Amino acid sequence: MTNATVRDAAREISAWADGLFHGLEDLERKLSAHLTADFAGEPPFEVGRKARAALGVDVADFLGAHSGFDGAGLIFKLDLLEPSTARIEWWITDGDDIARRDFILDRSSDRFYDYEYLEWFEGGFNAGTRTLAGPYIDHLGVDDYIVTLTVPCHVGDRRVGVAGIDILMNDVESQLIRMLAPLGHGAALLSRHNQVLVGNSGELSTGVRIAVMPPGFSRLPLEVAGVDLSLLYRDDES
Amino acid sequence: MSQAFRYVLASHGSSGPFGYGDALADQIVSAISLGSISVGERLPAEIELAGEFNVAVATLRKSLALLRDKGIVETRRGRGGGTFIVRVPFPSDEQISTYLASLSIVAYRDYGDEHTAIATGIARLACQRAHSQAISELRHAAQRLDEASTLAECSAADSRFHTQLGVVSQSPRLLRASMRLQSEILALKWSPAGAAAQKSEVLADNAEIVEAVAAHDIERAERAVEANIRKTVYSLIDVKLTIESNGADPLTVE
């Protein structure tokens, strides 16, 4: 395999990931602008009816314009919200429609969606960086096998939560498998945990953790601002 | 799924022990609590379910509305919508005894075989696939049991831990199988009339699983989950034999 082939594939995959985050950052700016009035002063905050309707319109536009996303919206740091009305502002695609999705945020419930310790919230909110989390099974969330991308969400100077998008692993796979194809059999996109997001061989299938670099393979970090992704490929000639 | 409902109805008669003041709601809850249908599963379509219980659709809707109010089922619209089981009510001691007596030793052993096969498979994959973040999420799930006080809370927290282990395995299919198997055993494991699990002991068992996964030690993790299931199943068989040697007639306990 030539260096040029690897570089081209790396560039295409980096552009794909960077494009997803740029789209998400645009969405975050649009959505957070609707919260200025409701999130003025001191917490607890409450997303009012008017703001919620505006969020819904923008998320629906976003999901309509970017096919292949399972859902998108805002997720807040829970203790900033008024407990009795706390919700995740999340919408999912449902065929040609967009539907609101509710989650159980009652801490005493057996089915409480305990998200603040999950990687996408830890990264997007606590670390305050672009975060690509997964692949993971979003139990009690959307209950699907997905990746979630998040960026911090700010209203004024205050970080209030994250903006995020979900992509089903089936869809991530169909997009990436095409970009990996020029690298031949045995190439994979790895997460920051060296876990396979998508790979094009059985040994490198989604979810496999590469604990030790296999012989005959090389790893190239991708240049995507703020995100630690790398490309694993066969390097038999060396 | 509908076959499972038939099985429970045949062995437990028509009056459920939950006392919701609605015989049909009681019957459905009996089926759920004994694991014939699991948390996360979708109920059959209303028309099919009404046929199963031999009632009018309107009657069924009234009972489902009651169960919705009690937080036992939840109706979701849109993609993948329907009526889902969201909570297993904790059964009474009498109900547990009746149920234990009604099953053969072979049925328990076979349950244990299936659960062991699935759970060791999950443990193996979790050891291979868990990264540092996944391990910290598993520790977080194990922590819940420490904070639980009632039996129902302990059982729910134990369930969340094993569910999280399934999440760490990265296999949606194994996770579903594990949730089905857990909902069959959890009430029996924690009930004083069943295996009477002790919180301190289960905390130690789960901690051993977490440490094995964190160490990526497949054999140790498999051994831990297998011992865990065996302990519960053996103790349920002992309880069942005790009930029988005491001469209790399972059909009159209710």
Short mmCIF file of C-alpha atoms in Angstrom, two decimals:
data_model
loop_
_atom_site.label_atom_id
_atom_site.label_comp_id
_atom_site.label_asym_id
_atom_site.label_seq_id
_atom_site.Cartn_x
_atom_site.Cartn_y
_atom_site.Cartn_z
CA MET A 1 0.00 0.00 0.00
CA THR A 2 1.35 3.38 -0.94
CA ASN A 3 1.70 6.21 1.53
CA ALA A 4 -0.48 8.32 -0.76
CA THR A 5 -3.38 5.83 -0.47
CA VAL A 6 -3.16 5.92 3.33
CA ARG A 7 -2.90 9.71 3.37
CA ASP A 8 -5.92 10.07 1.07
CA ALA A 9 -8.06 7.74 3.16
CA ALA A 10 -6.94 9.49 6.36
CA ARG A 11 -7.80 12.86 4.84
CA GLU A 12 -11.26 11.70 3.74
CA ILE A 13 -12.11 10.17 7.13
CA SER A 14 -10.77 13.22 8.98
CA ALA A 15 -12.91 15.47 6.79
CA TRP A 16 -15.94 13.27 7.52
CA ALA A 17 -15.43 13.52 11.31
CA ASP A 18 -14.55 17.21 11.17
CA GLY A 19 -17.66 17.87 9.06
CA LEU A 20 -19.86 16.15 11.64
CA PHE A 21 -18.43 18.31 14.43
CA HIS A 22 -18.72 21.51 12.39
CA GLY A 23 -22.38 20.73 11.74
CA LEU A 24 -22.88 20.03 15.44
CA GLU A 25 -21.12 23.25 16.48
CA ASP A 26 -23.39 25.23 14.14
CA LEU A 27 -26.39 23.51 15.68
CA GLU A 28 -25.15 24.31 19.21
CA ARG A 29 -24.88 28.04 18.34
CA LYS A 30 -28.40 28.09 16.93
CA LEU A 31 -29.95 26.16 19.81
CA SER A 32 -28.19 27.94 22.66
CA ALA A 33 -29.37 31.29 21.26
CA HIS A 34 -32.95 30.24 22.04
CA LEU A 35 -32.10 29.76 25.73
CA THR A 36 -30.75 33.22 26.54
CA ALA A 37 -33.96 34.42 28.22
CA ASP A 38 -34.81 31.20 30.09
CA PHE A 39 -31.24 30.69 31.33
CA ALA A 40 -30.65 34.24 32.56
CA GLY A 41 -29.89 34.76 36.25
CA GLU A 42 -29.19 31.84 38.57
CA PRO A 43 -30.25 28.17 38.36
CA PRO A 44 -32.48 26.24 38.52
CA PHE A 45 -33.52 26.91 34.94
CA GLU A 46 -36.53 25.82 32.99
CA VAL A 47 -36.84 25.58 29.22
CA GLY A 48 -40.04 27.47 28.45
CA ARG A 49 -42.63 26.53 25.89
CA LYS A 50 -41.52 29.13 23.38
CA ALA A 51 -37.85 28.14 23.57
CA ARG A 52 -38.72 24.46 23.32
CA ALA A 53 -40.75 25.04 20.18
CA ALA A 54 -37.87 27.00 18.63
CA LEU A 55 -35.39 24.24 19.56
CA GLY A 56 -37.69 21.68 17.96
CA VAL A 57 -37.89 23.61 14.70
CA ASP A 58 -34.10 23.99 14.45
CA VAL A 59 -33.38 20.36 15.34
CA ALA A 60 -35.99 19.19 12.81
CA ASP A 61 -34.33 21.37 10.14
CA PHE A 62 -30.95 19.98 11.10
CA LEU A 63 -32.06 16.33 11.03
CA GLY A 64 -33.90 16.96 7.76
CA ALA A 65 -30.81 18.49 6.16
CA HIS A 66 -28.37 15.80 7.37
CA SER A 67 -29.64 12.34 6.54
CA GLY A 68 -28.16 9.44 8.47
CA PHE A 69 -28.44 10.89 11.97
CA ASP A 70 -30.60 9.03 14.45
CA GLY A 71 -31.17 11.98 16.76
CA ALA A 72 -29.94 15.36 17.93
CA GLY A 73 -30.51 17.93 20.63
CA LEU A 74 -29.33 19.37 23.92
CA ILE A 75 -28.61 17.60 27.17
CA PHE A 76 -28.16 19.68 30.29
CA LYS A 77 -26.21 19.30 33.50
CA LEU A 78 -29.07 17.93 35.55
CA ASP A 79 -28.67 20.04 38.68
CA LEU A 80 -28.94 23.27 36.66
CA LEU A 81 -32.54 22.38 35.83
CA GLU A 82 -35.68 22.78 37.89
CA PRO A 83 -36.20 19.13 38.99
CA SER A 84 -39.95 19.01 38.41
CA THR A 85 -39.65 20.02 34.75
CA ALA A 86 -36.17 18.69 33.90
CA ARG A 87 -36.03 17.19 30.42
CA ILE A 88 -33.56 16.34 27.74
CA GLU A 89 -34.31 18.34 24.61
CA TRP A 90 -33.86 15.44 22.22
CA TRP A 91 -35.48 14.59 18.90
CA ILE A 92 -35.14 11.41 16.87
CA THR A 93 -35.81 10.62 13.24
CA ASP A 94 -38.84 8.41 12.74
CA GLY A 95 -39.10 7.50 9.07
CA ASP A 96 -39.71 10.82 7.34
CA ASP A 97 -40.82 12.43 10.58
CA ILE A 98 -39.02 13.87 13.58
CA ALA A 99 -40.28 12.94 17.05
CA ARG A 100 -39.45 14.16 20.54
CA ARG A 101 -37.93 11.51 22.74
CA ASP A 102 -38.45 11.49 26.50
CA PHE A 103 -36.04 9.94 28.98
CA ILE A 104 -36.54 9.05 32.61
CA LEU A 105 -34.66 11.66 34.66
CA ASP A 106 -36.15 10.76 38.05
CA ARG A 107 -33.11 9.66 40.07
CA SER A 108 -35.21 7.35 42.24
CA SER A 109 -36.54 5.39 39.26
CA ASP A 110 -35.11 1.94 38.44
CA ARG A 111 -34.95 3.18 34.90
CA PHE A 112 -33.30 6.55 35.57
CA TYR A 113 -31.21 7.49 32.52
CA ASP A 114 -28.05 8.10 34.52
CA TYR A 115 -26.09 9.89 31.79
CA GLU A 116 -23.76 12.28 33.57
CA TYR A 117 -21.04 9.67 34.00
CA LEU A 118 -21.25 8.44 30.41
CA GLU A 119 -18.38 9.25 28.09
CA TRP A 120 -20.30 11.64 25.84
CA PHE A 121 -21.33 13.80 28.80
CA GLU A 122 -18.02 13.51 30.66
CA GLY A 123 -16.16 14.63 27.56
CA GLY A 124 -18.54 17.25 26.19
CA PHE A 125 -19.41 18.80 29.55
CA ASN A 126 -16.74 18.04 32.18
CA ALA A 127 -13.73 18.14 29.87
CA GLY A 128 -15.48 20.66 27.63
CA THR A 129 -14.13 19.22 24.39
CA ARG A 130 -15.41 17.75 21.16
CA THR A 131 -16.18 14.15 22.11
CA LEU A 132 -16.85 11.10 20.01
CA ALA A 133 -18.16 8.35 22.30
CA GLY A 134 -18.79 4.80 21.29
CA PRO A 135 -19.57 2.44 19.84
CA TYR A 136 -21.85 1.76 22.81
CA ILE A 137 -25.28 0.38 23.63
CA ASP A 138 -27.29 3.34 24.91
CA HIS A 139 -29.24 1.41 27.56
CA LEU A 140 -32.21 3.45 28.89
CA GLY A 141 -31.34 6.16 26.38
CA VAL A 142 -32.29 5.43 22.81
CA ASP A 143 -31.57 1.70 23.44
CA ASP A 144 -29.62 1.30 20.24
CA TYR A 145 -26.02 0.56 19.28
CA ILE A 146 -24.67 3.98 18.41
CA VAL A 147 -21.92 6.58 18.46
CA THR A 148 -22.66 9.92 20.07
CA LEU A 149 -20.85 13.13 19.20
CA THR A 150 -21.01 16.00 21.67
CA VAL A 151 -19.69 19.53 22.04
CA PRO A 152 -20.09 21.81 25.06
CA CYS A 153 -23.22 23.98 25.09
CA HIS A 154 -22.86 27.50 26.49
CA VAL A 155 -25.52 30.07 27.19
CA GLY A 156 -23.70 33.37 27.67
CA ASP A 157 -20.60 32.51 29.70
CA ARG A 158 -22.16 29.55 31.46
CA ARG A 159 -21.60 25.97 30.30
CA VAL A 160 -25.02 24.37 30.69
CA GLY A 161 -24.64 20.98 29.04
CA VAL A 162 -23.83 19.51 25.67
CA ALA A 163 -25.23 19.53 22.16
CA GLY A 164 -25.12 16.09 20.60
CA ILE A 165 -25.93 13.88 17.67
CA ASP A 166 -26.42 10.11 17.61
CA ILE A 167 -25.62 7.94 14.63
CA LEU A 168 -26.65 4.28 14.54
CA MET A 169 -23.66 1.96 14.14
CA ASN A 170 -25.29 0.45 11.04
CA ASP A 171 -25.14 3.89 9.42
CA VAL A 172 -21.62 4.69 10.64
CA GLU A 173 -20.58 1.38 9.13
CA SER A 174 -22.10 2.00 5.72
CA GLN A 175 -20.43 5.43 5.50
CA LEU A 176 -17.00 4.38 6.72
CA ILE A 177 -16.69 1.05 4.96
CA ARG A 178 -16.55 2.92 1.65
CA MET A 179 -13.80 5.24 2.92
CA LEU A 180 -11.76 2.30 4.26
CA ALA A 181 -12.05 0.33 1.01
CA PRO A 182 -8.98 1.85 -0.72
CA LEU A 183 -6.85 0.54 2.19
CA GLY A 184 -7.76 -3.06 1.40
CA HIS A 185 -8.85 -5.84 3.78
CA GLY A 186 -7.83 -5.28 7.41
CA ALA A 187 -8.25 -1.54 7.90
CA ALA A 188 -10.17 0.12 10.75
CA LEU A 189 -11.03 3.44 12.31
CA LEU A 190 -10.13 3.35 16.02
CA SER A 191 -11.55 5.41 18.87
CA ARG A 192 -9.39 7.05 21.52
CA HIS A 193 -9.64 3.79 23.46
CA ASN A 194 -8.20 1.91 20.46
CA GLN A 195 -11.60 0.34 20.00
CA VAL A 196 -12.79 -0.39 16.48
CA LEU A 197 -15.54 1.96 15.30
CA VAL A 198 -15.69 0.34 11.89
CA GLY A 199 -13.25 -2.07 10.31
CA ASN A 200 -13.32 -4.07 7.12
CA SER A 201 -12.36 -7.52 8.34
CA GLY A 202 -13.83 -10.00 10.82
CA GLU A 203 -10.98 -9.56 13.31
CA LEU A 204 -11.43 -5.80 13.17
CA SER A 205 -15.19 -5.64 13.56
CA THR A 206 -17.02 -2.96 15.53
CA GLY A 207 -16.40 -3.00 19.30
CA VAL A 208 -13.15 -4.99 19.21
CA ARG A 209 -10.47 -3.44 21.44
CA ILE A 210 -6.96 -3.47 20.04
CA ALA A 211 -4.94 -4.00 23.21
CA VAL A 212 -1.67 -4.71 21.43
CA MET A 213 -0.81 -3.48 17.96
CA PRO A 214 -0.95 -6.59 15.75
CA PRO A 215 2.23 -7.33 13.76
CA GLY A 216 2.13 -6.16 10.15
CA PHE A 217 -0.16 -3.23 10.96
CA SER A 218 0.48 0.50 11.31
CA ARG A 219 -1.51 3.19 13.05
CA LEU A 220 -1.91 6.76 11.82
CA PRO A 221 -3.47 9.40 14.11
CA LEU A 222 -6.09 11.46 12.30
CA GLU A 223 -5.92 15.23 12.26
CA VAL A 224 -9.32 16.17 13.63
CA ALA A 225 -9.21 19.09 16.06
CA GLY A 226 -10.00 17.99 19.60
CA VAL A 227 -10.76 14.34 18.74
CA ASP A 228 -8.43 11.40 19.19
CA LEU A 229 -9.10 9.02 16.29
CA SER A 230 -6.66 6.86 14.38
CA LEU A 231 -6.52 4.70 11.33
CA LEU A 232 -5.26 1.13 11.54
CA TYR A 233 -4.09 -0.45 8.31
CA ARG A 234 -2.04 -3.34 6.97
CA ASP A 235 1.54 -2.46 6.32
CA ASP A 236 2.84 -5.78 5.02
CA GLU A 237 5.50 -4.37 2.73
CA SER A 238 7.59 -2.89 5.55
CA MET B 1 -44.38 -14.62 24.06
CA SER B 2 -48.06 -15.54 24.07
CA GLN B 3 -47.11 -19.12 24.93
CA ALA B 4 -45.38 -17.88 28.05
CA PHE B 5 -48.57 -16.15 29.14
CA ARG B 6 -50.52 -19.35 28.67
CA TYR B 7 -48.01 -21.24 30.79
CA VAL B 8 -48.34 -18.91 33.72
CA LEU B 9 -52.12 -18.78 33.52
CA ALA B 10 -52.36 -22.56 33.47
CA SER B 11 -50.20 -23.05 36.56
CA HIS B 12 -51.41 -20.17 38.69
CA GLY B 13 -55.11 -19.89 38.14
CA SER B 14 -56.84 -16.67 37.36
CA SER B 15 -56.52 -14.63 40.55
CA GLY B 16 -53.21 -12.86 40.88
CA PRO B 17 -51.80 -11.95 44.30
CA PHE B 18 -51.05 -8.31 43.52
CA GLY B 19 -54.37 -6.83 44.52
CA TYR B 20 -54.70 -4.03 42.01
CA GLY B 21 -58.45 -4.49 42.20
CA ASP B 22 -58.49 -5.59 38.60
CA ALA B 23 -58.25 -9.31 37.93
CA LEU B 24 -56.83 -8.89 34.45
CA ALA B 25 -54.16 -6.41 35.60
CA ASP B 26 -53.23 -8.90 38.36
CA GLN B 27 -52.85 -11.67 35.82
CA ILE B 28 -50.61 -9.62 33.59
CA VAL B 29 -48.47 -8.57 36.56
CA SER B 30 -48.16 -12.22 37.67
CA ALA B 31 -46.84 -13.09 34.25
CA ILE B 32 -44.34 -10.22 34.40
CA SER B 33 -43.19 -10.88 37.95
CA LEU B 34 -42.47 -14.50 37.20
CA GLY B 35 -40.42 -13.63 34.20
CA SER B 36 -42.77 -14.87 31.48
CA ILE B 37 -42.28 -11.49 29.91
CA SER B 38 -39.29 -9.33 30.69
CA VAL B 39 -38.47 -5.73 31.36
CA GLY B 40 -37.82 -3.97 28.09
CA GLU B 41 -40.03 -6.34 26.11
CA ARG B 42 -42.97 -5.18 24.11
CA LEU B 43 -46.39 -6.63 24.92
CA PRO B 44 -48.24 -8.28 22.04
CA ALA B 45 -50.68 -6.08 20.12
CA GLU B 46 -53.82 -5.24 22.09
CA ILE B 47 -56.08 -7.35 19.92
CA GLU B 48 -53.79 -10.37 20.27
CA LEU B 49 -53.42 -9.89 24.01
CA ALA B 50 -57.18 -9.50 24.46
CA GLY B 51 -57.62 -12.81 22.62
CA GLU B 52 -55.00 -14.42 24.86
CA PHE B 53 -56.87 -13.43 28.03
CA ASN B 54 -60.25 -13.95 26.41
CA VAL B 55 -61.49 -10.42 27.16
CA ALA B 56 -62.76 -7.53 25.07
CA VAL B 57 -60.17 -5.04 23.79
CA ALA B 58 -61.86 -2.27 25.81
CA THR B 59 -61.44 -4.32 29.02
CA LEU B 60 -57.78 -4.91 28.24
CA ARG B 61 -57.21 -1.19 27.61
CA LYS B 62 -58.63 -0.37 31.04
CA SER B 63 -56.24 -2.82 32.72
CA LEU B 64 -53.27 -1.56 30.73
CA ALA B 65 -54.13 2.01 31.73
CA LEU B 66 -54.03 0.90 35.37
CA LEU B 67 -50.61 -0.71 34.87
CA ARG B 68 -49.42 2.46 33.15
CA ASP B 69 -50.49 4.47 36.19
CA LYS B 70 -48.57 2.06 38.43
CA GLY B 71 -45.44 2.53 36.31
CA ILE B 72 -45.33 -1.11 35.25
CA VAL B 73 -45.86 -0.57 31.55
CA GLU B 74 -45.13 2.40 29.33
CA THR B 75 -46.59 3.21 25.93
CA ARG B 76 -44.26 4.76 23.38
CA ARG B 77 -45.30 6.25 20.10
CA GLY B 78 -43.44 6.39 16.84
CA ARG B 79 -40.61 4.21 15.63
CA GLY B 80 -40.35 1.01 17.67
CA GLY B 81 -43.44 2.08 19.57
CA GLY B 82 -45.92 -0.06 21.52
CA THR B 83 -46.56 -0.98 25.14
CA PHE B 84 -43.41 -2.01 27.00
CA ILE B 85 -42.74 -3.56 30.37
CA VAL B 86 -40.67 -1.07 32.36
CA ARG B 87 -40.72 -2.46 35.89
CA VAL B 88 -41.07 -5.85 37.52
CA PRO B 89 -43.12 -5.67 40.70
CA PHE B 90 -41.60 -7.62 43.55
CA PRO B 91 -43.64 -10.77 44.26
CA SER B 92 -44.87 -11.89 47.67
CA ASP B 93 -43.27 -14.77 49.61
CA GLU B 94 -46.36 -16.92 48.97
CA GLN B 95 -46.10 -16.32 45.28
CA ILE B 96 -42.41 -17.23 45.27
CA SER B 97 -43.07 -20.47 47.21
CA THR B 98 -45.88 -21.45 44.87
CA TYR B 99 -43.70 -20.80 41.89
CA LEU B 100 -40.65 -22.64 43.25
CA ALA B 101 -42.79 -25.67 44.02
CA SER B 102 -44.35 -25.66 40.57
CA LEU B 103 -41.07 -26.03 38.69
CA SER B 104 -39.02 -29.21 38.39
CA ILE B 105 -35.37 -29.48 39.38
CA VAL B 106 -34.62 -30.10 35.73
CA ALA B 107 -36.24 -26.77 34.84
CA TYR B 108 -33.94 -24.96 37.29
CA ARG B 109 -30.85 -26.80 36.16
CA ASP B 110 -31.71 -25.98 32.55
CA TYR B 111 -32.31 -22.33 33.44
CA GLY B 112 -28.89 -22.29 35.12
CA ASP B 113 -27.28 -23.85 32.04
CA GLU B 114 -28.71 -21.22 29.71
CA HIS B 115 -27.91 -18.32 32.03
CA THR B 116 -24.37 -19.58 32.56
CA ALA B 117 -23.79 -19.92 28.82
CA ILE B 118 -25.00 -16.38 28.15
CA ALA B 119 -23.38 -14.78 31.21
CA THR B 120 -19.95 -16.36 30.69
CA GLY B 121 -20.13 -15.30 27.04
CA ILE B 122 -20.82 -11.75 28.15
CA ALA B 123 -18.04 -11.89 30.74
CA ARG B 124 -15.56 -13.10 28.11
CA LEU B 125 -16.45 -10.32 25.68
CA ALA B 126 -16.47 -7.71 28.43
CA CYS B 127 -12.90 -8.72 29.38
CA GLN B 128 -11.80 -8.43 25.77
CA ARG B 129 -13.60 -5.21 24.94
CA ALA B 130 -13.71 -3.11 28.11
CA HIS B 131 -11.62 0.06 27.97
CA SER B 132 -10.94 2.33 30.95
CA GLN B 133 -14.12 4.39 30.49
CA ALA B 134 -16.27 1.25 30.23
CA ILE B 135 -14.71 -0.12 33.42
CA SER B 136 -15.47 3.09 35.29
CA GLU B 137 -19.08 2.90 34.06
CA LEU B 138 -19.25 -0.69 35.34
CA ARG B 139 -17.93 0.41 38.76
CA HIS B 140 -20.57 3.13 38.81
CA ALA B 141 -23.28 0.51 38.16
CA ALA B 142 -21.89 -1.76 40.91
CA GLN B 143 -22.02 1.19 43.33
CA ARG B 144 -25.83 1.36 43.00
CA LEU B 145 -26.29 -1.83 45.02
CA ASP B 146 -24.31 -0.32 47.89
CA GLU B 147 -26.88 2.48 48.06
CA ALA B 148 -29.96 0.21 47.78
CA SER B 149 -31.98 -0.58 50.90
CA THR B 150 -35.22 -2.45 50.16
CA LEU B 151 -35.26 -5.87 48.47
CA ALA B 152 -36.88 -4.39 45.39
CA GLU B 153 -34.11 -1.75 45.22
CA CYS B 154 -31.40 -4.38 45.71
CA SER B 155 -32.88 -6.52 42.98
CA ALA B 156 -33.16 -3.54 40.61
CA ALA B 157 -29.58 -2.43 41.37
CA ASP B 158 -28.28 -5.97 40.86
CA SER B 159 -30.13 -6.03 37.54
CA ARG B 160 -28.57 -2.71 36.49
CA PHE B 161 -25.13 -4.10 37.25
CA HIS B 162 -25.59 -7.20 35.11
CA THR B 163 -27.18 -5.09 32.39
CA GLN B 164 -24.13 -2.81 32.42
CA LEU B 165 -21.92 -5.88 32.05
CA GLY B 166 -23.94 -6.67 28.92
CA VAL B 167 -23.42 -3.09 27.72
CA VAL B 168 -19.66 -3.50 28.22
CA SER B 169 -19.73 -6.69 26.11
CA GLN B 170 -20.82 -4.48 23.16
CA SER B 171 -23.35 -7.11 22.03
CA PRO B 172 -26.96 -5.89 21.78
CA ARG B 173 -28.17 -9.48 21.25
CA LEU B 174 -26.39 -10.87 24.31
CA LEU B 175 -27.61 -7.90 26.34
CA ARG B 176 -31.22 -8.69 25.39
CA ALA B 177 -30.75 -12.36 26.26
CA SER B 178 -29.18 -11.41 29.57
CA MET B 179 -32.03 -9.06 30.48
CA ARG B 180 -34.57 -11.79 29.75
CA LEU B 181 -32.68 -14.28 31.94
CA GLN B 182 -32.19 -11.77 34.76
CA SER B 183 -35.88 -10.97 34.91
CA GLU B 184 -36.56 -14.68 35.38
CA ILE B 185 -34.20 -15.02 38.33
CA LEU B 186 -33.84 -11.69 40.15
CA ALA B 187 -36.97 -11.82 42.32
CA LEU B 188 -36.27 -15.47 43.16
CA LYS B 189 -32.66 -14.62 44.00
CA TRP B 190 -33.47 -11.75 46.38
CA SER B 191 -36.74 -12.92 47.95
CA PRO B 192 -36.46 -14.29 51.50
CA ALA B 193 -38.73 -17.12 50.33
CA GLY B 194 -36.34 -17.84 47.46
CA ALA B 195 -32.54 -17.85 47.49
CA ALA B 196 -32.56 -14.98 50.05
CA ALA B 197 -29.48 -13.31 48.63
CA GLN B 198 -27.52 -11.19 51.11
CA LYS B 199 -26.55 -7.73 49.95
CA SER B 200 -23.00 -7.92 51.35
CA GLU B 201 -22.40 -11.21 49.60
CA VAL B 202 -23.77 -10.01 46.25
CA LEU B 203 -21.71 -6.82 46.53
CA ALA B 204 -18.61 -8.97 46.96
CA ASP B 205 -19.62 -11.24 44.05
CA ASN B 206 -20.18 -8.25 41.76
CA ALA B 207 -16.93 -6.61 42.89
CA GLU B 208 -15.07 -9.79 41.94
CA ILE B 209 -16.61 -9.59 38.44
CA VAL B 210 -15.63 -5.90 38.11
CA GLU B 211 -12.04 -6.63 39.17
CA ALA B 212 -11.77 -9.57 36.77
CA VAL B 213 -13.05 -7.43 33.87
CA ALA B 214 -10.74 -4.56 34.87
CA ALA B 215 -7.83 -7.01 34.81
CA HIS B 216 -9.04 -8.38 31.43
CA ASP B 217 -8.84 -11.81 33.09
CA ILE B 218 -11.33 -13.93 31.12
CA GLU B 219 -11.02 -17.11 33.20
CA ARG B 220 -11.47 -15.28 36.46
CA ALA B 221 -14.52 -13.37 35.14
CA GLU B 222 -16.14 -16.52 33.76
CA ARG B 223 -15.51 -18.34 37.02
CA ALA B 224 -17.06 -15.48 38.99
CA VAL B 225 -20.27 -15.25 36.96
CA GLU B 226 -20.65 -19.01 36.83
CA ALA B 227 -20.25 -19.37 40.61
CA ASN B 228 -22.71 -16.54 41.05
CA ILE B 229 -25.47 -18.21 39.03
CA ARG B 230 -24.77 -21.66 40.45
CA LYS B 231 -25.10 -20.40 44.00
CA THR B 232 -28.58 -18.98 43.28
CA VAL B 233 -29.82 -21.99 41.32
CA TYR B 234 -28.58 -24.54 43.89
CA SER B 235 -30.18 -22.63 46.68
CA LEU B 236 -33.50 -22.38 44.80
CA ILE B 237 -33.48 -26.14 44.26
CA ASP B 238 -32.86 -26.66 48.00
CA VAL B 239 -35.77 -24.36 48.86
CA LYS B 240 -38.02 -26.16 46.44
CA LEU B 241 -37.12 -29.54 47.98
CA THR B 242 -37.73 -28.16 51.47
CA ILE B 243 -41.19 -26.97 50.48
CA GLU B 244 -41.96 -30.41 49.07
CA SER B 245 -40.64 -32.35 52.05
CA ASN B 246 -42.82 -30.14 54.28
CA GLY B 247 -45.74 -31.50 52.31
CA ALA B 248 -47.06 -28.16 51.16
CA ASP B 249 -49.39 -28.43 48.24
CA PRO B 250 -48.27 -25.71 45.88
CA LEU B 251 -51.75 -25.27 44.46
CA THR B 252 -53.27 -24.33 47.81
CA VAL B 253 -50.59 -21.97 49.06
CA GLU B 254 -52.28 -19.03 47.39
#
